[in-house]
mmCIF file of C-alpha atoms in Angstrom:
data_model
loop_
_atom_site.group_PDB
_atom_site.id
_atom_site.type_symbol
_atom_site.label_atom_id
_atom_site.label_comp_id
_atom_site.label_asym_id
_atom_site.label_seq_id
_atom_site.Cartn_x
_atom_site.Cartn_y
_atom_site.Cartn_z
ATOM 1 C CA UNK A 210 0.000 0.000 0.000
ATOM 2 C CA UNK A 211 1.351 3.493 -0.997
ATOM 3 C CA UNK A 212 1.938 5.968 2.229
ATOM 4 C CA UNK A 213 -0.724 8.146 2.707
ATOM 5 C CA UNK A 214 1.563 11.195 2.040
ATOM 6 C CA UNK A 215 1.689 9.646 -1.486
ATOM 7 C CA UNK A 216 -1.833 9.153 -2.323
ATOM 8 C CA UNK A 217 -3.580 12.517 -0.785
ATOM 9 C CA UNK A 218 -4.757 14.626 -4.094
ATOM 10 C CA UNK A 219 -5.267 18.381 -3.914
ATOM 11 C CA UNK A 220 -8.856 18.508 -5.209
ATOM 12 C CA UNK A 221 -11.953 17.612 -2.843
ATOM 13 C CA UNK A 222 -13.601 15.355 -5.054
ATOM 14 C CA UNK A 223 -10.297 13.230 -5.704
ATOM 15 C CA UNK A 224 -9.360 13.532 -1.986
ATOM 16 C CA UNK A 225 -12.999 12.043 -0.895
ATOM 17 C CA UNK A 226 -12.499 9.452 -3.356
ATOM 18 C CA UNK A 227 -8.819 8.421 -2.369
ATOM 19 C CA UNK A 228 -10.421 8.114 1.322
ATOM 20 C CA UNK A 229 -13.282 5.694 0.186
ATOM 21 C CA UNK A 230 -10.373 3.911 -1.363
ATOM 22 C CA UNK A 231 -8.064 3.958 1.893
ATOM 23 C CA UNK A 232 -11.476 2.963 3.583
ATOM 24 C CA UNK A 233 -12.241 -0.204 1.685
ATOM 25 C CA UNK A 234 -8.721 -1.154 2.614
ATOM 26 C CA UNK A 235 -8.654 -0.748 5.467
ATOM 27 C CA UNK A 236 -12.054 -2.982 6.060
ATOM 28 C CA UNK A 237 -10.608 -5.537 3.558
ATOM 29 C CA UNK A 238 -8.309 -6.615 6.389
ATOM 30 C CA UNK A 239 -9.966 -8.480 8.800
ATOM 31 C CA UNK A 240 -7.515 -8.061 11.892
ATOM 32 C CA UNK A 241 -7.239 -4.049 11.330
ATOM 33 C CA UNK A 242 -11.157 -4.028 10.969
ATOM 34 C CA UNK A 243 -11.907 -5.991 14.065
ATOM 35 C CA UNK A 244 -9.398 -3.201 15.997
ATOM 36 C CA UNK A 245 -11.158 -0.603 14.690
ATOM 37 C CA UNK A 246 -14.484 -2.073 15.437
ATOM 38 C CA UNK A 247 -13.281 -2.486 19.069
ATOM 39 C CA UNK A 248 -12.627 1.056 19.006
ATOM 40 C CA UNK A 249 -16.529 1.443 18.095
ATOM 41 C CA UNK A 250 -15.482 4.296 15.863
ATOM 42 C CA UNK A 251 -17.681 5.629 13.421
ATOM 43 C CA UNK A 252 -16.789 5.707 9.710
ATOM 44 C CA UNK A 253 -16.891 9.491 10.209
ATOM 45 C CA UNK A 254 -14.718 9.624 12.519
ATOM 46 C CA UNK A 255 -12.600 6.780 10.622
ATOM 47 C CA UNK A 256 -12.373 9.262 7.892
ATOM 48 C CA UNK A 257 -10.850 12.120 10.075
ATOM 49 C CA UNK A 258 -8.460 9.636 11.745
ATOM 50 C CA UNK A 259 -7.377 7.776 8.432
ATOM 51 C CA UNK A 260 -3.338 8.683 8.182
ATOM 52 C CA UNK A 261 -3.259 7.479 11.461
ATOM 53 C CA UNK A 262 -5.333 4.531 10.818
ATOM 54 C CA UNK A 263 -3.103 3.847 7.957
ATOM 55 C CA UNK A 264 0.190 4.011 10.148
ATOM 56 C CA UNK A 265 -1.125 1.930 12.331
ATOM 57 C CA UNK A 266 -2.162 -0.762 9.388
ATOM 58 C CA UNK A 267 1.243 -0.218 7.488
ATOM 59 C CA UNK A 268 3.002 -1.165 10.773
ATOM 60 C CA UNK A 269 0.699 -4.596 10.891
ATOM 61 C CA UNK A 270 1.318 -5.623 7.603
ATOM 62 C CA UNK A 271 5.169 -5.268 8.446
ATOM 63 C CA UNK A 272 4.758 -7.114 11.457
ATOM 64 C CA UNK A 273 2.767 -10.109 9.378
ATOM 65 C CA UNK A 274 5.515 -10.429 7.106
ATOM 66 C CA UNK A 275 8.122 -10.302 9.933
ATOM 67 C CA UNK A 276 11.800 -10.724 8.713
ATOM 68 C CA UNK A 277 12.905 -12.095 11.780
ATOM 69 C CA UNK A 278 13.698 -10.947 15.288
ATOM 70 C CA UNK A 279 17.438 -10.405 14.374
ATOM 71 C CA UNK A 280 16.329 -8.871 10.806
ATOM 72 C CA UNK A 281 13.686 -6.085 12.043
ATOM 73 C CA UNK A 282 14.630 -2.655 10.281
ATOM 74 C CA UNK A 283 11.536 -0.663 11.805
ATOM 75 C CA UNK A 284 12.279 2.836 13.095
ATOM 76 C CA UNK A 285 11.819 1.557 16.810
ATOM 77 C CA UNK A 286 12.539 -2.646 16.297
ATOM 78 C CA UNK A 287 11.125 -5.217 18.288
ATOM 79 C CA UNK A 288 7.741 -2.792 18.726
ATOM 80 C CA UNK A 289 4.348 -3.075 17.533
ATOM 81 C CA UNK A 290 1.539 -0.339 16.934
ATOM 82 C CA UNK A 291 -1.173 -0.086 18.734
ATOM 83 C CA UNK A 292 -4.249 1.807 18.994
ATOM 84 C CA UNK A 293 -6.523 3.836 21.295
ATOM 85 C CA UNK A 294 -9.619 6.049 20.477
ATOM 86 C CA UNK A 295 -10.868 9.306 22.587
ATOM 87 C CA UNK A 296 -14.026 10.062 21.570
ATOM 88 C CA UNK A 297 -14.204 13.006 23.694
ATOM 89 C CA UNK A 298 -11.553 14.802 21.275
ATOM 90 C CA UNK A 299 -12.179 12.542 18.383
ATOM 91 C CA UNK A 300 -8.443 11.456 18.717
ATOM 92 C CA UNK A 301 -7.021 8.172 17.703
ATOM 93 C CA UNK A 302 -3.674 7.384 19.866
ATOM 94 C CA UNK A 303 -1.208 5.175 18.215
ATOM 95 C CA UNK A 304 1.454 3.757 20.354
ATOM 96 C CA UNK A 305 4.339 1.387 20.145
ATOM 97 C CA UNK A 306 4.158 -1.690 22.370
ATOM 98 C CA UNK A 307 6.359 -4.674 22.844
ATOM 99 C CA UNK A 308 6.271 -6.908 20.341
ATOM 100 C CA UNK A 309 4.789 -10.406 20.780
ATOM 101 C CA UNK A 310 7.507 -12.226 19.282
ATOM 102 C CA UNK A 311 10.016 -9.871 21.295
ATOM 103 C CA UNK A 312 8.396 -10.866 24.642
ATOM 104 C CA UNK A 313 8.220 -14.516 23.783
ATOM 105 C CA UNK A 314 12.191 -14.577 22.938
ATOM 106 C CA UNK A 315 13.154 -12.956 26.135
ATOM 107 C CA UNK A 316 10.939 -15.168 27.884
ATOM 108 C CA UNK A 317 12.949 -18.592 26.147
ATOM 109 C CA UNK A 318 16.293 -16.792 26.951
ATOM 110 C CA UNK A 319 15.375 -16.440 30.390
ATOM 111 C CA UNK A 320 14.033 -20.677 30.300
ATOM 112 C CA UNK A 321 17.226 -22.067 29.263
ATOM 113 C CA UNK A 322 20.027 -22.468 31.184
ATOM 114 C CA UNK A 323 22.211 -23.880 28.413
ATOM 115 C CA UNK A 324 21.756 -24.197 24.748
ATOM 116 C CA UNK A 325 24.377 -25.551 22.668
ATOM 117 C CA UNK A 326 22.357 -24.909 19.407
ATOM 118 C CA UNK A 327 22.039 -22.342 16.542
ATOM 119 C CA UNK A 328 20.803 -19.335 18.587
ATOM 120 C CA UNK A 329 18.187 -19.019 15.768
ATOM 121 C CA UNK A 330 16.499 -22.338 16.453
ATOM 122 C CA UNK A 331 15.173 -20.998 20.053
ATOM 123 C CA UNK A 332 12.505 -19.605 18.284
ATOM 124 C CA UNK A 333 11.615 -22.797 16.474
ATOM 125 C CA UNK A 334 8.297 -24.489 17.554
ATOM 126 C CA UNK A 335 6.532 -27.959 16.922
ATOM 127 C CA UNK A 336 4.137 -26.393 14.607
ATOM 128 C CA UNK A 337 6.390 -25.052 12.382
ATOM 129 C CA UNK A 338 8.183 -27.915 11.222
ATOM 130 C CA UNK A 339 8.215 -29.336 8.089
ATOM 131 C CA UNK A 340 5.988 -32.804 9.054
ATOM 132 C CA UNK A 341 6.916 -35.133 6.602
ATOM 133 C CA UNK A 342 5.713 -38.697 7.235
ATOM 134 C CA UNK A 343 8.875 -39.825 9.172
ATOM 135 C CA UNK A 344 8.352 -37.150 11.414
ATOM 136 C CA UNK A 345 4.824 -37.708 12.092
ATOM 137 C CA UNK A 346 4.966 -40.363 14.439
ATOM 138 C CA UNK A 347 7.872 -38.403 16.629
ATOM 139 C CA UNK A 348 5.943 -35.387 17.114
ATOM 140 C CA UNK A 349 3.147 -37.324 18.317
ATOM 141 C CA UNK A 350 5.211 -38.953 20.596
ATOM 142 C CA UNK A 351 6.469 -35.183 22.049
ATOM 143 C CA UNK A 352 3.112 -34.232 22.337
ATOM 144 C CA UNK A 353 2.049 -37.237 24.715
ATOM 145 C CA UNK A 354 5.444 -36.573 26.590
ATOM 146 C CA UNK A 355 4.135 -32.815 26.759
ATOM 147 C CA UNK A 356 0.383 -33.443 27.686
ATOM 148 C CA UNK A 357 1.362 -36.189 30.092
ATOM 149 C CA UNK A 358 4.496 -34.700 31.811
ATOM 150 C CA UNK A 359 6.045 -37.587 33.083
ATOM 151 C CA UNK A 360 10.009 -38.443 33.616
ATOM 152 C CA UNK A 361 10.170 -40.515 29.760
ATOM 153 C CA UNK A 362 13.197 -40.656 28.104
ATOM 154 C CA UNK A 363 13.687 -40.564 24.361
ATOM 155 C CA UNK A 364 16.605 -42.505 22.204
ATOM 156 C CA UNK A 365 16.402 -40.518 18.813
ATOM 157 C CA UNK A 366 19.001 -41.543 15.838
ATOM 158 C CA UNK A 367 19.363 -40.586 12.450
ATOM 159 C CA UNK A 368 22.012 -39.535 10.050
ATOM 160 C CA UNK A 369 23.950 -36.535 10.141
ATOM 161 C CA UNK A 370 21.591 -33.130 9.089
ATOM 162 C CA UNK A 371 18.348 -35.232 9.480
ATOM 163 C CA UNK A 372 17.166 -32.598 11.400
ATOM 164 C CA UNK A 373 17.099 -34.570 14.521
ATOM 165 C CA UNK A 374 18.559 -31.835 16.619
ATOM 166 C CA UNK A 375 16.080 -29.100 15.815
ATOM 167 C CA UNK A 376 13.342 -31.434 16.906
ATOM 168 C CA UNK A 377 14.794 -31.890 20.062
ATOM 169 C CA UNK A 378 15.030 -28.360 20.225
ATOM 170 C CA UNK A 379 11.626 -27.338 19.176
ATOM 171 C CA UNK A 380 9.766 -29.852 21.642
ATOM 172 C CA UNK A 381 12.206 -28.329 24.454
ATOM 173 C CA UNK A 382 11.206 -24.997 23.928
ATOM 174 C CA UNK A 383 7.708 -26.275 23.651
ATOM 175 C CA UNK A 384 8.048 -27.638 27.345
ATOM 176 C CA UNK A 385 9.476 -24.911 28.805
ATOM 177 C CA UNK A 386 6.888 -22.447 27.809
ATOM 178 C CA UNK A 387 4.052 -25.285 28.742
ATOM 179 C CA UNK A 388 5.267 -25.095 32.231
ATOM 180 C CA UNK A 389 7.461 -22.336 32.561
ATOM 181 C CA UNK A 390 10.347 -24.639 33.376
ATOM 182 C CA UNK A 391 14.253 -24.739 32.791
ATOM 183 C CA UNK A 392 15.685 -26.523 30.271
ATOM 184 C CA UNK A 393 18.830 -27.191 28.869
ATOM 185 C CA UNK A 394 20.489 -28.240 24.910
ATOM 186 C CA UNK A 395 23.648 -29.345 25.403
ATOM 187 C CA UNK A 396 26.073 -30.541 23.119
ATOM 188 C CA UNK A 397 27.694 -33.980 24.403
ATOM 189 C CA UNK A 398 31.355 -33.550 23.507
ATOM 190 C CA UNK A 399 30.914 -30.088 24.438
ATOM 191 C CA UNK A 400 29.573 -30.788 27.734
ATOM 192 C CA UNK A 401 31.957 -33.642 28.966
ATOM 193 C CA UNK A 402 35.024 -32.139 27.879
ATOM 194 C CA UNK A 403 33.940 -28.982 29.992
ATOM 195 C CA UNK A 404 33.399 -31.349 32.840
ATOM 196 C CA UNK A 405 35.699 -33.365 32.339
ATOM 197 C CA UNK A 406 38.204 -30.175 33.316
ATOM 198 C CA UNK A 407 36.484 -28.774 35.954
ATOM 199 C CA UNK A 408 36.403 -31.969 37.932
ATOM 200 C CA UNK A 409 40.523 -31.207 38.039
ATOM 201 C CA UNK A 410 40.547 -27.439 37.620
ATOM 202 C CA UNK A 411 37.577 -26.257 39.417
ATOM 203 C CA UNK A 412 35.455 -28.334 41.552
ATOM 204 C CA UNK A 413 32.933 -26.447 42.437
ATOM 205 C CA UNK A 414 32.050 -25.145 39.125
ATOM 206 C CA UNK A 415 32.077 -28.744 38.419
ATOM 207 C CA UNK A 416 29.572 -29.961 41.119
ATOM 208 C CA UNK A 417 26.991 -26.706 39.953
ATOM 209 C CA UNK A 418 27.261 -27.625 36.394
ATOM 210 C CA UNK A 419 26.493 -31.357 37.178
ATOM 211 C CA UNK A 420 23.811 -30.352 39.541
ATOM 212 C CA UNK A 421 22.045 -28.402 37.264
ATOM 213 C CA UNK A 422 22.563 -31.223 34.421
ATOM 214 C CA UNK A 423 21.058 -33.377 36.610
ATOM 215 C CA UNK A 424 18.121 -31.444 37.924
ATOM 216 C CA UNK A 425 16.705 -29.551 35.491
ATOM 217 C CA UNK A 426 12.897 -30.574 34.469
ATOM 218 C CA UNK A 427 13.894 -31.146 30.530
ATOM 219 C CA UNK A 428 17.268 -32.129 29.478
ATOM 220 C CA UNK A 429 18.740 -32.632 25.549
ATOM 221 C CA UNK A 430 21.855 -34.176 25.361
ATOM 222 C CA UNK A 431 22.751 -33.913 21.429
ATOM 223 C CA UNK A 432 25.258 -35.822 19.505
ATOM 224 C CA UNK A 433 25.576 -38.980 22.028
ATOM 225 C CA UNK A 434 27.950 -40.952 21.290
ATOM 226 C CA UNK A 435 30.146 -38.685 19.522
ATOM 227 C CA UNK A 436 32.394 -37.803 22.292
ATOM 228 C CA UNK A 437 35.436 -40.096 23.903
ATOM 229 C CA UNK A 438 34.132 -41.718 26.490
ATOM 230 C CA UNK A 439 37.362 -42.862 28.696
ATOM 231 C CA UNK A 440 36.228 -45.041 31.585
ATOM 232 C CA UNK A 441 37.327 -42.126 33.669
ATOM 233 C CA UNK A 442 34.830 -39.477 32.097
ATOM 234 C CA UNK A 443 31.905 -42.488 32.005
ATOM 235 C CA UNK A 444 32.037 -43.101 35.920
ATOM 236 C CA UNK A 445 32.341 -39.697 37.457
ATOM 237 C CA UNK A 446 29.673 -37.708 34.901
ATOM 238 C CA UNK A 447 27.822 -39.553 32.080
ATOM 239 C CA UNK A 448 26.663 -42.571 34.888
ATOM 240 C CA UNK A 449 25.923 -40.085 38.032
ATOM 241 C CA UNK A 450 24.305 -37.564 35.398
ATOM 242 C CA UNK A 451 21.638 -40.261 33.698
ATOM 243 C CA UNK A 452 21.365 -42.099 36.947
ATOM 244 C CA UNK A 453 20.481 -38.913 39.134
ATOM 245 C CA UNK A 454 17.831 -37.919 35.975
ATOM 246 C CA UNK A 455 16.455 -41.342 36.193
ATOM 247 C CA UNK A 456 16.080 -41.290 39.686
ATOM 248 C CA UNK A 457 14.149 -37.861 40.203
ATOM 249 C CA UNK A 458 12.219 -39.176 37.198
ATOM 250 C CA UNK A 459 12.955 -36.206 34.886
ATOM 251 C CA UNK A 460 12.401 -35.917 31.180
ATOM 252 C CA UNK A 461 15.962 -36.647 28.967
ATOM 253 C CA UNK A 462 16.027 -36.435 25.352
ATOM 254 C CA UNK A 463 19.231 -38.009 23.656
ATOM 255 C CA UNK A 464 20.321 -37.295 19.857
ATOM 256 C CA UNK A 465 22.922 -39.140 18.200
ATOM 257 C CA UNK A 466 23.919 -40.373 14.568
ATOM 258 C CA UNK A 467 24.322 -43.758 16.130
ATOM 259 C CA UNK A 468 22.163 -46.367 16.814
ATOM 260 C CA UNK A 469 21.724 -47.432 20.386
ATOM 261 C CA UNK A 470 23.835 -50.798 19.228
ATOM 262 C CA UNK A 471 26.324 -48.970 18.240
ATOM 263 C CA UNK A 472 26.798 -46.788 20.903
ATOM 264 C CA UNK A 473 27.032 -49.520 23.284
#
């Protein structure tokens, strides 16, 4: 739609017209007309609010098309219009308000206490994946886990780039904003090397980060298997951390590109 600075002709006739025009559009979108409707403004007085009517609508039809969090290039990012109507002084208020998507990534930021992913994934919900058949069946599975809440574990395998890991990550976000829980993605190898030091270097960072591993209500642990296991490294964190989860009955999702054979 053209800005309304654009479209405003000098003549009255033209100028009435152009309004009728900026009208119709303005009622051809059904989310703009219900907020106007909720404003139980007349059409006159829709008429002698339209450029701000039309901010307000250009602004939606941004936000419906949104780039991406990281990618917003409005004047005041991460804000949405909104609208109020005096009808004392016939005045239409529009104000900027926290976006939705804005509040919801702060929120996930603030739910995870590790995540060894893509930071662009935290964003990613069930509902939004691509659902081919193969993936069916796994996302009904999450959903029980999610409706049900109970401590199950998951095994999930697959080649390399399967897109194993943003599943994982997608039902985890899904959980913690179910329940307003913490959860954690962490990356095996990553994880276990970390440890692995601290248990030498710094103990007590070593007994936090192993506490929190081991009590936290959802926990991924991605590429399994991929990381050397000495017998060392096996009997003072991978055993204590999935025996402490499976005793306090808490739900642990594992990702690997092996097979449960294969890993042993």
């Amino acid at each position: 739609m053209k800005k309304i600075i654009n479209t405003l002709p000098d003549n009255n006739e033209n100028f009435e017209k152009t309004i009728n025009v900026l009208l119709n559009e303005l009622k051809s979108d059904e989310e703009i007309y219900r907020s106007i409707k909720e404003q139980n403004m007349t059409v006159k007085e829709v008429k002698e609010n339209i450029a701000r009517l039309i901010e307000y609508k250009e602004d939606h039809d941004y936000c419906k098309n949104c780039p991406g969090i990281d990618k917003c290039q409005k004047q005041f990012p991460h804000f949405a219009k909104s609208i109020r109507f005096d009808k004392q002084i016939n005045y239409l208020y529009v104000n900027n308000v926290a976006c939705d998507k804005y509040m919801e990534k702060i929120k996930i930021d603030s739910l995870y206490e590790r995540f060894d992913a893509p930071n662009d994934w935290k964003g990613t919900r069930l509902n939004s994946l691509d659902l081919s058949n193969v993936r069916r069946p796994l996302v009904k599975t999450f959903i029980n886990i999610l409706n049900n809440n109970t401590g199950q574990w998951l095994y999930l395998s697959g080649n390399k780039k399967c897109g194993k890991s943003i599943i994982l990550v997608s039902f985890a976000t899904e959980y913690a904003l179910k329940y307003n829980v913490n959860v954690a993605v962490v990356n095996s190898q990553s994880i276990v090397k970390q440890l692995s030091s601290e248990i030498f270097n710094d103990k007590e960072s070593f007994l936090n980060d192993l506490s929190m591993l081991s009590n936290v209500p959802l926990l991924v642990l991605d590429g399994f298997g991929n990381e050397a296991i000495s017998e060392f490294n096996r009997d003072n964190i991978i055993f204590p951390l999935l025996s402490n989860r499976s005793d306090n009955n808490l739900i642990t999702l594992i990702g690997s590109d092996l097979s449960l054979d294969e890993v042993g």
